[in-house]
Coordinates of C-alpha atoms and ligand atoms in Angstrom, one line a residue:
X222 CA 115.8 16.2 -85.4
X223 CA 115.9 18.0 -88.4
X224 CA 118.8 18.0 -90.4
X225 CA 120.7 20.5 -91.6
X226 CA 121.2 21.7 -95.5
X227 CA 124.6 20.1 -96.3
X228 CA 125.9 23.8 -97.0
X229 CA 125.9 24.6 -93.5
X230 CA 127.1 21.3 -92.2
X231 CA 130.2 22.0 -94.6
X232 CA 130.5 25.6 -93.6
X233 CA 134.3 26.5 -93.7
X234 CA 135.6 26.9 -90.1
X235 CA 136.2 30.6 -91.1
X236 CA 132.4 31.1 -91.6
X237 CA 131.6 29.2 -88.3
X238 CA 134.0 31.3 -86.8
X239 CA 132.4 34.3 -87.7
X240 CA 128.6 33.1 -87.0
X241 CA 129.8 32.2 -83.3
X242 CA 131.2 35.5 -83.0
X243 CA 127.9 37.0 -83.7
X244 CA 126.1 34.6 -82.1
X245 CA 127.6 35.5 -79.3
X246 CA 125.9 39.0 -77.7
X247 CA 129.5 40.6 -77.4
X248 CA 129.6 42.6 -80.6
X249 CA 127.4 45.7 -80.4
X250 CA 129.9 48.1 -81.9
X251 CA 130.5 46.6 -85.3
X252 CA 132.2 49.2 -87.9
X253 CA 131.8 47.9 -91.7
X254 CA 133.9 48.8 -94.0
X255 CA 132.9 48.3 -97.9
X256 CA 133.7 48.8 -101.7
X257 CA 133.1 48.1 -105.3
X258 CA 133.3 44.3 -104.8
X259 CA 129.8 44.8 -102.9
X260 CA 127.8 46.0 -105.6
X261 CA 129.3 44.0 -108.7
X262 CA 126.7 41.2 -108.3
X263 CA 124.4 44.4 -108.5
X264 CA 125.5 45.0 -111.8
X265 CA 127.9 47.5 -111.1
X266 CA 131.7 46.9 -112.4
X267 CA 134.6 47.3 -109.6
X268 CA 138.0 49.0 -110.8
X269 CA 140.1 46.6 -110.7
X270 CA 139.1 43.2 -111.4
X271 CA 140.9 42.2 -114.3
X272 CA 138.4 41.6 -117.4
X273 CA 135.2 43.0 -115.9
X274 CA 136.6 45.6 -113.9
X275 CA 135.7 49.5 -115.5
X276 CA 139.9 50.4 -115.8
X277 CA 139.8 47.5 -118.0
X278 CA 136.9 48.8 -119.9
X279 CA 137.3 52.5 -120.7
X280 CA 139.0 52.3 -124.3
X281 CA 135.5 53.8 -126.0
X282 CA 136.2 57.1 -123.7
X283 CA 139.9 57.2 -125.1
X284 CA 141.4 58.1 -122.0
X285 CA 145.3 59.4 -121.3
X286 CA 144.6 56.9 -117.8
X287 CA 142.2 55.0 -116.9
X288 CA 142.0 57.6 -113.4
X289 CA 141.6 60.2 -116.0
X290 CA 137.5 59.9 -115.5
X291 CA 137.9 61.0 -111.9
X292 CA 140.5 63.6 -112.4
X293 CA 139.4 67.1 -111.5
X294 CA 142.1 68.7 -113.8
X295 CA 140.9 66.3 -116.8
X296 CA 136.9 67.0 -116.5
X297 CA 137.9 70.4 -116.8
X298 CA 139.2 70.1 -120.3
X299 CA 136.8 67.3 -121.1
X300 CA 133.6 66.1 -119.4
X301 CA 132.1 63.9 -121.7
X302 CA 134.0 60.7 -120.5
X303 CA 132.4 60.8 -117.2
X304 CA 129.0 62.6 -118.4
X305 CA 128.9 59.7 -120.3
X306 CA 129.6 56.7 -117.6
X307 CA 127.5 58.2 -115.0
X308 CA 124.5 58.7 -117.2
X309 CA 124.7 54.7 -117.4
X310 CA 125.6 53.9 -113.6
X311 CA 123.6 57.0 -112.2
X312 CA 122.2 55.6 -108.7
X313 CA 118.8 54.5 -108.2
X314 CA 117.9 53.7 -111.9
X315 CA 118.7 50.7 -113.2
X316 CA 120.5 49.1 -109.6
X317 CA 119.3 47.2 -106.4
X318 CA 120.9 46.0 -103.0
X319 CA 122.2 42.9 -103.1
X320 CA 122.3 40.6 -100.2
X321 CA 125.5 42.4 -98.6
X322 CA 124.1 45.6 -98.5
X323 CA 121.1 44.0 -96.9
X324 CA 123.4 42.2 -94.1
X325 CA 124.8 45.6 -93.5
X326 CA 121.0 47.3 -93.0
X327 CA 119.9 43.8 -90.4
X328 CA 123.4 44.3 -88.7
X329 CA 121.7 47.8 -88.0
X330 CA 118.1 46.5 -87.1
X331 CA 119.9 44.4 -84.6
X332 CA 121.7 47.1 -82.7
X333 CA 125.2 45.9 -84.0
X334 CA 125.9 48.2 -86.1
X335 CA 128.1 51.5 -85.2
X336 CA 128.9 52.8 -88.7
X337 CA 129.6 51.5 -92.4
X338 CA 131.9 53.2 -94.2
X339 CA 131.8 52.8 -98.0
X340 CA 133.9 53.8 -100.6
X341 CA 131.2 53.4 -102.9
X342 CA 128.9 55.9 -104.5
X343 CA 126.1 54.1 -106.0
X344 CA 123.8 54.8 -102.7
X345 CA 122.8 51.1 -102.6
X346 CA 123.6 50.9 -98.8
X347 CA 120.6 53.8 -98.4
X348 CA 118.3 52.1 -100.6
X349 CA 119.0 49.0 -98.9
X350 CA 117.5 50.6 -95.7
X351 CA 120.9 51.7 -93.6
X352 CA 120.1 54.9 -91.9
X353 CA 121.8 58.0 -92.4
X354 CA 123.1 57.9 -88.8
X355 CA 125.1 54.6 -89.3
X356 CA 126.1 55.3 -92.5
X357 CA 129.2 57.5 -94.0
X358 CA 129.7 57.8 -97.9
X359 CA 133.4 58.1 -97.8
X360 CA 133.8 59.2 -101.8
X361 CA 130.6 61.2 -101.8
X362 CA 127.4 60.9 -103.6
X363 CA 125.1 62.1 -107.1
X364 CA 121.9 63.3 -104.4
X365 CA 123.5 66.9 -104.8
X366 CA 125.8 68.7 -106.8
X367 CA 128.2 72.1 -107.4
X368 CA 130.7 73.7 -109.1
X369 CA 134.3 72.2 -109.7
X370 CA 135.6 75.8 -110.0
X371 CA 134.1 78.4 -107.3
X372 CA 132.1 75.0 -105.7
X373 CA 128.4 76.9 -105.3
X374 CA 126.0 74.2 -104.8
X375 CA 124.0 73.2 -108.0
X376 CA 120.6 71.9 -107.7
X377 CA 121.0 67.8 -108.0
X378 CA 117.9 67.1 -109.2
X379 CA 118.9 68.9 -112.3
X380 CA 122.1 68.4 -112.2
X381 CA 121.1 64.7 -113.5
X382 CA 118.6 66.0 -115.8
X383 CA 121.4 67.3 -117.9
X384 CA 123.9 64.5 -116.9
X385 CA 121.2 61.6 -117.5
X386 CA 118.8 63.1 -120.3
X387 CA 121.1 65.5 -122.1
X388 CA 124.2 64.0 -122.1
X389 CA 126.4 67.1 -121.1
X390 CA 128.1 68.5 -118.0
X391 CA 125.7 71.1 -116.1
X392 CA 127.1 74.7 -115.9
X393 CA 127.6 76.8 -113.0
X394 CA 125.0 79.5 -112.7
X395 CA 127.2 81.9 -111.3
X396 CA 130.5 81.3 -112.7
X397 CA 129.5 79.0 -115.9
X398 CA 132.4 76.8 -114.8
X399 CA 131.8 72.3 -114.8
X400 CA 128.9 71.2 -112.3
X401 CA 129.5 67.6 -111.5
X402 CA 127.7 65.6 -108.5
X403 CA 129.4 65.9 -105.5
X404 CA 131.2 62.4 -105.4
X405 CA 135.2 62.8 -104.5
X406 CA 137.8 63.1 -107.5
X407 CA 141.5 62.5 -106.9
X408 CA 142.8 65.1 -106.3
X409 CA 139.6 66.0 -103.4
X410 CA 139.3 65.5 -99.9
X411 CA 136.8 63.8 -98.6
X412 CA 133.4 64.8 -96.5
X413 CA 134.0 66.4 -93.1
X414 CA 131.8 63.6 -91.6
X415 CA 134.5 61.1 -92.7
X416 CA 137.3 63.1 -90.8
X417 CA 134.8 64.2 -87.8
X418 CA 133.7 60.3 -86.9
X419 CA 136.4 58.0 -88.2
X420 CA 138.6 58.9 -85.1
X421 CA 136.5 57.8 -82.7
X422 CA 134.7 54.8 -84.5
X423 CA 137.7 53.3 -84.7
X424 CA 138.7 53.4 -81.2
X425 CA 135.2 52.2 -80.4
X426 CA 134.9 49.8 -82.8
X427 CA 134.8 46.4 -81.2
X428 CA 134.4 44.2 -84.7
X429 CA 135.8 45.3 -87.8
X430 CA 134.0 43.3 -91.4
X431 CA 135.7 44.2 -94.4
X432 CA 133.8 43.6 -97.8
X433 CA 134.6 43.9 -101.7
X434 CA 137.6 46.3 -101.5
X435 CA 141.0 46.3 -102.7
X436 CA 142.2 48.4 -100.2
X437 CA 144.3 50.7 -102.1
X438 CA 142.6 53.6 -102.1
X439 CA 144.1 56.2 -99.1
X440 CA 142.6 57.3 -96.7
X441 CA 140.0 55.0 -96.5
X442 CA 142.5 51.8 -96.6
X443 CA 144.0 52.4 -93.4
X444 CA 141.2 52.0 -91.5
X445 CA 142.1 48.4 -91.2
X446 CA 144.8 49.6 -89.1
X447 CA 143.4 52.3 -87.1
X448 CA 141.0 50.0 -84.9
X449 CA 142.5 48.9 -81.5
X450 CA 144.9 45.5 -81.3
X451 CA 141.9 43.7 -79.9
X452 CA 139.4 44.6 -82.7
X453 CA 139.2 41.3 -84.6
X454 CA 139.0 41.8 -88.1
X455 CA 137.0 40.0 -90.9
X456 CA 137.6 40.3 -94.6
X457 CA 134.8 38.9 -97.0
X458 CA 136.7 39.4 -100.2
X459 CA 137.6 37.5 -103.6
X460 CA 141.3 38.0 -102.3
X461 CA 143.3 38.6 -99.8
X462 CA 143.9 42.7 -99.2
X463 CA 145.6 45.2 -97.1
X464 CA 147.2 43.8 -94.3
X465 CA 144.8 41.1 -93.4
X466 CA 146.1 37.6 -92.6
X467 CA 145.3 34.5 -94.0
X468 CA 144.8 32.3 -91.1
X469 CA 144.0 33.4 -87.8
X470 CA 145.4 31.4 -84.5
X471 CA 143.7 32.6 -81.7
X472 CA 145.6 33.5 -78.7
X473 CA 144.8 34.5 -75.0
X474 CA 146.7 37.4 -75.0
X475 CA 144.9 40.9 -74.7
X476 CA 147.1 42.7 -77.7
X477 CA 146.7 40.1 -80.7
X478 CA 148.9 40.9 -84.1
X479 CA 147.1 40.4 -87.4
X480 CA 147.5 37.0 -87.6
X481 CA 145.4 36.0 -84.2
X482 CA 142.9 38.8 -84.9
X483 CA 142.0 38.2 -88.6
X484 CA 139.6 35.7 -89.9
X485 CA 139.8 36.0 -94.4
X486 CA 137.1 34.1 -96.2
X487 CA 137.9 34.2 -99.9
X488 CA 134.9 34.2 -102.5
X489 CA 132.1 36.1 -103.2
X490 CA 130.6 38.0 -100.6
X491 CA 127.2 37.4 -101.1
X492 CA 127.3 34.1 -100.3
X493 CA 129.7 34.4 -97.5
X494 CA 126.9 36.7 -96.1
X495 CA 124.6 34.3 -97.1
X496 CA 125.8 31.2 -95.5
X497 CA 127.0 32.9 -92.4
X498 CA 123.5 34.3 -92.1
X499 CA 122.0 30.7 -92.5
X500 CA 124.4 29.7 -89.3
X501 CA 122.5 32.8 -87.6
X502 CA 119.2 31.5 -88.3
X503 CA 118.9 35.4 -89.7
X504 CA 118.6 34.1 -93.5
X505 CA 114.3 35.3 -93.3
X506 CA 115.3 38.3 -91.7
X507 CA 117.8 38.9 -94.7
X508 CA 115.4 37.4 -97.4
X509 CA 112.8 40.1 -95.7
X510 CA 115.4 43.3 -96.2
X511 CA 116.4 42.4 -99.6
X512 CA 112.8 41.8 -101.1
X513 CA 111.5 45.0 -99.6
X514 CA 114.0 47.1 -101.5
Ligands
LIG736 P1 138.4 47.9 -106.5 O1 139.7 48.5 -106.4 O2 137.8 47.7 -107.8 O3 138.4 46.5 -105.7 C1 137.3 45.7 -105.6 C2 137.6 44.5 -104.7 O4 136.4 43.7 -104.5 C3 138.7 43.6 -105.3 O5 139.6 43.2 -104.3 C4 137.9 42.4 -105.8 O6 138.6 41.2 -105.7 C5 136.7 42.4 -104.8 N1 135.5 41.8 -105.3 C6 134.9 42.0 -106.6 N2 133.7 41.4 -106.6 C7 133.5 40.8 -105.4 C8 132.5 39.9 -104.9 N3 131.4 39.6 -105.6 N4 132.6 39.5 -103.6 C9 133.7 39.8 -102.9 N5 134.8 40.5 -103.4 C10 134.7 41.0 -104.6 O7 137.3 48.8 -105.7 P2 137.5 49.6 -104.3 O8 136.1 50.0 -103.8 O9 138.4 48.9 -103.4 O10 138.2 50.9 -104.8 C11 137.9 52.1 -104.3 C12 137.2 53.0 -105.4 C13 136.3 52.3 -106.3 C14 136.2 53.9 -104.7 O11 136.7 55.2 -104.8 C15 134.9 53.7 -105.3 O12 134.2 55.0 -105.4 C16 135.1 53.2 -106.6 N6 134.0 52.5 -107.3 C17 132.8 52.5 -106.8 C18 131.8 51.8 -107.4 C19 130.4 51.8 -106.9 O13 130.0 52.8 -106.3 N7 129.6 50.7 -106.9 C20 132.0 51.1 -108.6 C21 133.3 51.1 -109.1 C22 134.3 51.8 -108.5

């Protein structure tokens, strides 16, 4: 028989648990919730880990606080700090999916997938193939643009031109007031497909996986605890976050609390994804996704 590579044979039960889950046929309504952690092995800094994270690295833009380069009240009076970060992190330069984003795209070739919800704005999840259908950018994106005072739209295109190439915030044609890409500030609510859909995915959601987010960012972080009692819940995460449990016990009963519905695997998530997809068998299928992007 062949034998299996001693990674898998020493999965952690949590993994297992989550491949046999999977494995099973019973999860077709899978709602994926992701942030910053995701796209850090993409080269992208999160927030908040300490050290790497970008609130850790802003001193050169000599910032009042390190929120200050999302503040709608602060670009108004000064631009350049975030002018100057998203000319270096604009999407679809310098960045490519990494192997979670991928997961999140063959979740969604298998029929699995109902809808990931990202916090993040770097459009990795699109280049990595998830459709527009399954997919809802929670804080907004840099494919268009408008005005942060009477919000006409602003061609994007040229609005990162000017961001990208000339180092300066785009002017509004009409009221000469600060363009920026439409990607949600503090301060801003968020897309009207977030409030139109995240009702009912929640109450359809049969599977909830968590990825590379802190969780502290409202409302996004209480979608955790919007899906039903018996949604089980999975956190792929370098810590524990929210109000995810660390050990699930499994009971029989139809209403479970956090601590019978959650399974937590601590690390990085790429090779949670990774070795889970191994159990699958899916790891081609995953090689096949991320190479093609
Ligand atoms: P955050 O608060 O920085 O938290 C990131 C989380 O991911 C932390 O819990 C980390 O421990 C964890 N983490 C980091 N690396 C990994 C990894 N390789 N594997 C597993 N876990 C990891 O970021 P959130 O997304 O929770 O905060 C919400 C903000 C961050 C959103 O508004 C985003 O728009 C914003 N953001 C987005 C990007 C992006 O688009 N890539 C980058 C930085 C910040």
């Amino acid at each position: 028989a062949p034998t299996q590579p001693s990674s898998i044979a020493n999965a952690p039960q949590s993994i297992k648990s989550v491949a046999k889950m999977l494995a099973s046929n019973k999860y077709k309504k899978i709602v994926v919730l992701t942030g910053a952690g995701v796209s850090c092995n993409a080269g992208i800094p999160d927030f908040r880990t300490p050290g790497t994270g970008l609130y850790d690295n802003l001193q050169k833009y000599n910032l009042p606080f390190p929120e200050a380069v999302f503040d709608l009240g602060f670009y108004a009076r000064n631009p350049d700090p975030f002018v100057q970060l998203a000319s270096e992190l604009w999407p679809g330069l310098k960045h490519s999916p990494t192997i979670t984003h991928s997961f999140i795209a063959l979740l969604e070739q298998k029929g699995m997938l109902l809808r990931t919800y990202t916090q993040n704005i770097d459009m990795l999840d699109v280049l990595a193939g998830v459709s527009e259908e399954r997919m809802i950018e929670c804080h907004g994106h840099f494919r268009t643009a408008s005005c942060t005072v009477c919000s006409k739209p602003f061609d994007g295109e040229e609005c990162k031109r000017i961001i990208v190439e000339e180092n300066r915030a785009p002017s509004c044609l009409s009221c000469k007031g600060h363009v920026k890409p439409d990607i949600v500030f503090f301060g801003e609510g968020l897309p009207d497909r977030f409030h139109r859909l995240v009702k009912k995915d929640v109450r359809d959601a049969d599977l909830l996986i968590v990825m590379g987010t802190s969780l502290m960012v409202s409302p996004v972080c209480q979608i955790p605890d919007m899906v039903r009692r018996d949604c089980p819940r999975i956190l792929f995460n370098r810590e524990l976050v929210g109000t995810f449990c660390r050990d699930g016990v499994k009971s029989r009963r139809k209403s479970y609390s956090n601590k019978e519905r959650d399974i937590f695997h601590a690390g990085d998530c790429d090779e949670s994804v990774r070795l889970l997809c191994s159990l699958l068998d899916w790891d081609e299928e995953l090689d096949e996704l991320n190479s093609s992007t």
